[in-house]
CSV table of C-alpha atoms in Angstrom, one decimal:
chain,number,residue,atom,x,y,z
M,1,UNK,CA,11.7,-41.0,-31.9
M,2,UNK,CA,12.2,-44.2,-30.0
M,3,UNK,CA,13.3,-47.1,-32.1
M,4,UNK,CA,11.3,-50.3,-32.0
M,5,UNK,CA,12.5,-52.5,-29.1
M,6,UNK,CA,14.4,-49.6,-27.5
M,7,UNK,CA,13.5,-48.5,-23.9
M,8,UNK,CA,11.9,-45.1,-23.3
M,9,UNK,CA,14.3,-42.1,-22.5
M,10,UNK,CA,14.7,-41.1,-18.9
M,11,UNK,CA,11.8,-39.1,-17.4
M,12,UNK,CA,12.3,-36.7,-14.5
M,13,UNK,CA,9.0,-35.5,-13.0
M,14,UNK,CA,9.5,-31.9,-11.7
M,15,UNK,CA,7.2,-29.8,-9.6
M,16,UNK,CA,7.9,-26.0,-9.6
M,17,UNK,CA,6.2,-24.5,-6.6
M,18,UNK,CA,6.0,-20.8,-6.0
M,19,UNK,CA,3.5,-20.7,-3.2
M,20,UNK,CA,4.2,-18.7,0.0
M,21,UNK,CA,3.4,-21.5,2.4
M,22,UNK,CA,5.9,-24.4,2.6
M,23,UNK,CA,5.2,-27.5,0.5
M,24,UNK,CA,3.9,-30.3,2.7
M,25,UNK,CA,2.6,-32.9,0.3
M,26,UNK,CA,4.4,-36.2,0.0
M,27,UNK,CA,7.1,-36.5,-2.7
M,28,UNK,CA,5.6,-39.7,-4.0
M,29,UNK,CA,2.3,-39.9,-5.8
M,30,UNK,CA,1.6,-43.2,-4.2
M,31,UNK,CA,1.4,-41.6,-0.8
M,32,UNK,CA,-1.4,-39.4,-2.0
M,33,UNK,CA,-3.7,-42.3,-2.9
M,34,UNK,CA,-5.9,-44.2,-0.5
M,35,UNK,CA,-4.5,-47.7,0.1
M,36,UNK,CA,-6.2,-50.3,-2.0
M,37,UNK,CA,-7.1,-53.9,-1.2
M,38,UNK,CA,-4.1,-56.3,-1.3
M,39,UNK,CA,-5.2,-57.7,-4.7
M,40,UNK,CA,-5.1,-54.1,-6.2
M,41,UNK,CA,-2.1,-52.7,-4.4
M,42,UNK,CA,0.3,-53.7,-7.2
M,43,UNK,CA,-1.6,-51.4,-9.5
M,44,UNK,CA,-1.5,-48.3,-7.4
M,45,UNK,CA,0.5,-45.6,-9.3
M,46,UNK,CA,3.8,-44.8,-7.8
M,47,UNK,CA,6.0,-41.9,-9.0
M,48,UNK,CA,8.4,-39.8,-7.1
M,49,UNK,CA,8.9,-36.3,-8.3
M,50,UNK,CA,11.6,-33.7,-7.9
M,51,UNK,CA,10.4,-30.6,-5.9
M,52,UNK,CA,11.7,-27.1,-6.8
M,53,UNK,CA,10.3,-24.8,-4.1
M,54,UNK,CA,10.8,-21.2,-5.1
M,55,UNK,CA,10.8,-19.5,-1.7
M,56,UNK,CA,13.3,-22.1,-0.4
M,57,UNK,CA,15.9,-21.1,-3.0
M,58,UNK,CA,18.9,-18.9,-2.1
M,59,UNK,CA,18.8,-15.7,-4.3
M,60,UNK,CA,22.6,-15.5,-4.4
M,61,UNK,CA,22.7,-19.1,-5.5
M,62,UNK,CA,20.1,-18.6,-8.2
M,63,UNK,CA,22.2,-15.7,-9.6
M,64,UNK,CA,25.0,-18.2,-10.4
M,65,UNK,CA,22.7,-20.7,-12.3
M,66,UNK,CA,22.2,-20.5,-16.0
M,67,UNK,CA,19.0,-22.4,-16.4
M,68,UNK,CA,15.4,-21.4,-17.1
M,69,UNK,CA,14.0,-22.4,-13.7
M,70,UNK,CA,16.5,-20.2,-11.9
M,71,UNK,CA,15.7,-17.3,-14.2
M,72,UNK,CA,11.9,-17.7,-13.7
M,73,UNK,CA,12.4,-17.9,-9.9
M,74,UNK,CA,14.6,-14.7,-10.0
M,75,UNK,CA,11.9,-12.9,-12.0
M,76,UNK,CA,9.1,-13.9,-9.6
M,77,UNK,CA,11.2,-13.0,-6.5
M,78,UNK,CA,12.0,-9.4,-7.8
M,79,UNK,CA,11.2,-6.7,-5.3
M,80,UNK,CA,12.9,-3.6,-6.9
M,81,UNK,CA,13.5,-2.4,-10.5
M,82,UNK,CA,17.2,-3.2,-10.1
M,83,UNK,CA,16.3,-6.8,-9.2
M,84,UNK,CA,14.0,-6.9,-12.3
M,85,UNK,CA,16.7,-5.5,-14.5
M,86,UNK,CA,19.3,-8.1,-13.5
M,87,UNK,CA,16.8,-11.0,-13.8
M,88,UNK,CA,15.7,-9.6,-17.2
M,89,UNK,CA,19.4,-9.6,-18.3
M,90,UNK,CA,19.7,-13.2,-17.2
M,91,UNK,CA,16.6,-14.1,-19.2
M,92,UNK,CA,18.0,-12.4,-22.4
M,93,UNK,CA,21.2,-14.3,-22.0
M,94,UNK,CA,19.4,-17.6,-21.8
M,95,UNK,CA,17.3,-16.7,-24.8
M,96,UNK,CA,20.3,-15.7,-26.9
M,97,UNK,CA,21.3,-19.4,-27.5
M,98,UNK,CA,20.2,-20.2,-31.1
M,99,UNK,CA,19.6,-23.8,-30.0
M,100,UNK,CA,16.7,-22.6,-27.8
M,101,UNK,CA,15.0,-20.5,-30.5
M,102,UNK,CA,11.7,-22.4,-30.5
M,103,UNK,CA,11.5,-22.6,-26.7
M,104,UNK,CA,12.6,-19.0,-26.5
M,105,UNK,CA,9.4,-17.9,-28.3
M,106,UNK,CA,7.3,-19.6,-25.6
M,107,UNK,CA,9.4,-18.1,-22.9
M,108,UNK,CA,9.0,-14.6,-24.5
M,109,UNK,CA,5.2,-14.9,-24.4
M,110,UNK,CA,5.4,-15.9,-20.7
M,111,UNK,CA,7.7,-13.1,-19.9
M,112,UNK,CA,5.4,-10.6,-21.6
M,113,UNK,CA,2.5,-11.8,-19.5
M,114,UNK,CA,4.6,-11.6,-16.4
M,115,UNK,CA,5.8,-8.0,-17.1
M,116,UNK,CA,2.3,-7.0,-18.0
M,117,UNK,CA,0.9,-8.4,-14.8
M,118,UNK,CA,3.7,-6.9,-12.7
M,119,UNK,CA,3.2,-3.5,-14.1
M,120,UNK,CA,-0.6,-3.6,-13.9
M,121,UNK,CA,-1.0,-2.8,-17.7
M,122,UNK,CA,-3.2,-4.4,-20.3
M,123,UNK,CA,-2.2,-7.6,-22.0
M,124,UNK,CA,0.4,-7.0,-24.7
M,125,UNK,CA,0.0,-8.1,-28.3
M,126,UNK,CA,1.8,-11.1,-29.7
M,127,UNK,CA,3.6,-9.0,-32.2
M,128,UNK,CA,5.7,-7.6,-29.3
M,129,UNK,CA,6.9,-11.1,-28.5
M,130,UNK,CA,9.0,-11.4,-31.7
M,131,UNK,CA,12.4,-12.7,-30.8
M,132,UNK,CA,14.3,-9.9,-32.5
M,133,UNK,CA,12.5,-7.3,-30.3
M,134,UNK,CA,12.6,-9.4,-27.1
M,135,UNK,CA,15.7,-7.8,-25.5
M,136,UNK,CA,14.5,-4.2,-26.2
M,137,UNK,CA,11.0,-5.1,-25.1
M,138,UNK,CA,12.3,-6.4,-21.7
M,139,UNK,CA,14.3,-3.3,-21.1
M,140,UNK,CA,11.4,-1.0,-22.1
M,141,UNK,CA,9.0,-2.9,-19.8
M,142,UNK,CA,11.5,-2.6,-16.9
M,143,UNK,CA,11.7,1.2,-17.5
M,144,UNK,CA,7.9,1.5,-17.6
M,145,UNK,CA,7.6,-0.5,-14.4
M,146,UNK,CA,10.2,1.6,-12.7
M,147,UNK,CA,8.3,4.8,-13.8
M,148,UNK,CA,5.0,3.4,-12.5
M,149,UNK,CA,6.6,2.6,-9.2
M,150,UNK,CA,7.9,6.2,-8.9
M,151,UNK,CA,4.5,7.6,-9.9
M,152,UNK,CA,2.7,5.4,-7.4
M,153,UNK,CA,5.1,6.4,-4.7
M,154,UNK,CA,4.5,10.1,-5.5
M,155,UNK,CA,0.7,9.6,-5.4
M,156,UNK,CA,0.9,7.7,-2.1
M,157,UNK,CA,3.0,10.5,-0.7
M,158,UNK,CA,0.6,13.2,-1.8
M,159,UNK,CA,-2.4,11.2,-0.5
M,160,UNK,CA,-0.7,10.7,2.9
M,161,UNK,CA,0.3,14.4,3.0
M,162,UNK,CA,-3.3,15.4,2.4
M,163,UNK,CA,-4.7,13.0,5.0
M,164,UNK,CA,-2.1,14.1,7.5
M,165,UNK,CA,-2.9,17.8,6.7
M,166,UNK,CA,-6.7,17.2,7.1
M,167,UNK,CA,-6.1,15.3,10.3
M,168,UNK,CA,-3.9,18.0,11.7
M,169,UNK,CA,-6.3,20.7,10.5
M,170,UNK,CA,-9.3,18.9,12.1
M,171,UNK,CA,-7.4,18.5,15.3
M,172,UNK,CA,-6.4,22.1,15.4
M,173,UNK,CA,-10.0,23.2,14.5
M,174,UNK,CA,-11.4,21.1,17.3
M,175,UNK,CA,-8.9,22.5,19.8
M,176,UNK,CA,-9.5,26.1,18.7
M,177,UNK,CA,-13.3,25.5,18.8
M,178,UNK,CA,-13.1,24.2,22.3
M,179,UNK,CA,-10.9,27.0,23.4
M,180,UNK,CA,-13.0,29.7,21.8
M,181,UNK,CA,-16.2,28.1,23.1
M,182,UNK,CA,-14.7,28.0,26.6
M,183,UNK,CA,-13.7,31.6,26.4
M,184,UNK,CA,-17.1,32.6,25.0
M,185,UNK,CA,-18.8,30.7,27.8
M,186,UNK,CA,-16.8,32.6,30.5
M,187,UNK,CA,-17.5,35.9,28.8
M,188,UNK,CA,-21.2,35.2,28.6
M,189,UNK,CA,-21.2,34.3,32.3
M,190,UNK,CA,-19.6,37.6,33.1
M,191,UNK,CA,-22.2,39.5,31.1
M,192,UNK,CA,-25.0,37.8,33.0
M,193,UNK,CA,-23.5,38.5,36.4
M,194,UNK,CA,-22.9,42.2,35.5
M,195,UNK,CA,-26.5,42.6,34.3
M,196,UNK,CA,-27.9,41.1,37.5
M,197,UNK,CA,-25.7,43.4,39.7
M,198,UNK,CA,-26.7,46.5,37.7
M,199,UNK,CA,-30.4,45.6,37.9
M,200,UNK,CA,-30.3,45.0,41.6
M,201,UNK,CA,-28.5,48.3,42.3
M,202,UNK,CA,-29.9,50.7,39.7
M,203,UNK,CA,-33.1,49.0,38.4
M,204,UNK,CA,-34.0,48.6,34.7
M,205,UNK,CA,-31.0,48.9,32.3
M,206,UNK,CA,-31.4,51.1,29.3
M,207,UNK,CA,-30.9,49.4,25.8
M,208,UNK,CA,-27.8,51.5,25.1
M,209,UNK,CA,-26.0,50.1,28.2
M,210,UNK,CA,-27.1,46.6,27.3
M,211,UNK,CA,-25.6,47.0,23.8
M,212,UNK,CA,-22.3,48.3,25.3
M,213,UNK,CA,-22.2,45.3,27.6
M,214,UNK,CA,-22.8,42.9,24.7
M,215,UNK,CA,-20.0,44.4,22.7
M,216,UNK,CA,-17.5,44.5,25.5
M,217,UNK,CA,-14.6,42.1,26.1
M,218,UNK,CA,-13.8,40.2,29.3
M,219,UNK,CA,-11.4,42.9,30.8
M,220,UNK,CA,-14.0,45.7,30.2
M,221,UNK,CA,-16.7,43.6,31.8
M,222,UNK,CA,-14.6,43.1,34.9
M,223,UNK,CA,-13.7,46.8,35.1
M,224,UNK,CA,-17.4,47.7,35.1
M,225,UNK,CA,-18.2,45.1,37.7
M,226,UNK,CA,-15.7,46.6,40.0
M,227,UNK,CA,-17.1,50.2,39.5
M,228,UNK,CA,-20.6,49.0,40.7
M,229,UNK,CA,-19.2,48.8,44.2
M,230,UNK,CA,-18.5,52.6,44.4
M,231,UNK,CA,-20.8,54.0,41.7
M,232,UNK,CA,-23.8,56.1,42.8
M,233,UNK,CA,-25.5,56.0,39.4
M,234,UNK,CA,-25.4,53.7,36.5
M,235,UNK,CA,-23.8,56.5,34.5
M,236,UNK,CA,-20.8,56.3,36.9
M,237,UNK,CA,-20.3,52.7,36.0
M,238,UNK,CA,-20.0,53.4,32.3
M,239,UNK,CA,-18.3,56.7,32.5
M,240,UNK,CA,-14.9,57.1,30.8
């Protein structure tokens, strides 16, 4: 309480900013307000605030500070389970002070929401935010988050492996299909040439010879085509 006639206690306006883009707003509220006519200028609010910009803070320097703002910044800047474990330990240390018991409860609720959001789980119940369970809860949430990261990594690895396998299989299938189609096209052309040569020299071709031609591979077709040059009958072509 402020006694009658006593001045108000000091006030330090602080802005905690955790955005990714740099803070560009003026540091005095007066500069954010459109200028007023001269007769009203004296009533324009003026208040300078202290800016704490999260992404401008040095992580090593934050680790040496024992205040709530530094702990919060360390938590929000965590990138690995080990970072989270160290920041959680700093938060537990800050909350262990008996003089901070009331504020610790509020911090615990915030920390629970933070860990829940970070791990992608559902909102935790308020019973878990009891101070006596706070340290154990933080450690458990860190373990859960670490486990989820590992599982997510495995799932991503499996997914990428399947996609790579499908892509490789598709590529191989296309290549094999083109190769087989090309070979089959050449073979079909050889069949047609052989049939025309046989018909021109020996006339109509019996079905049994057509069947043998359809079943033959490329080397056999070439061998028969060469025999046409010296064969006197169609039987000579297919003999042997």
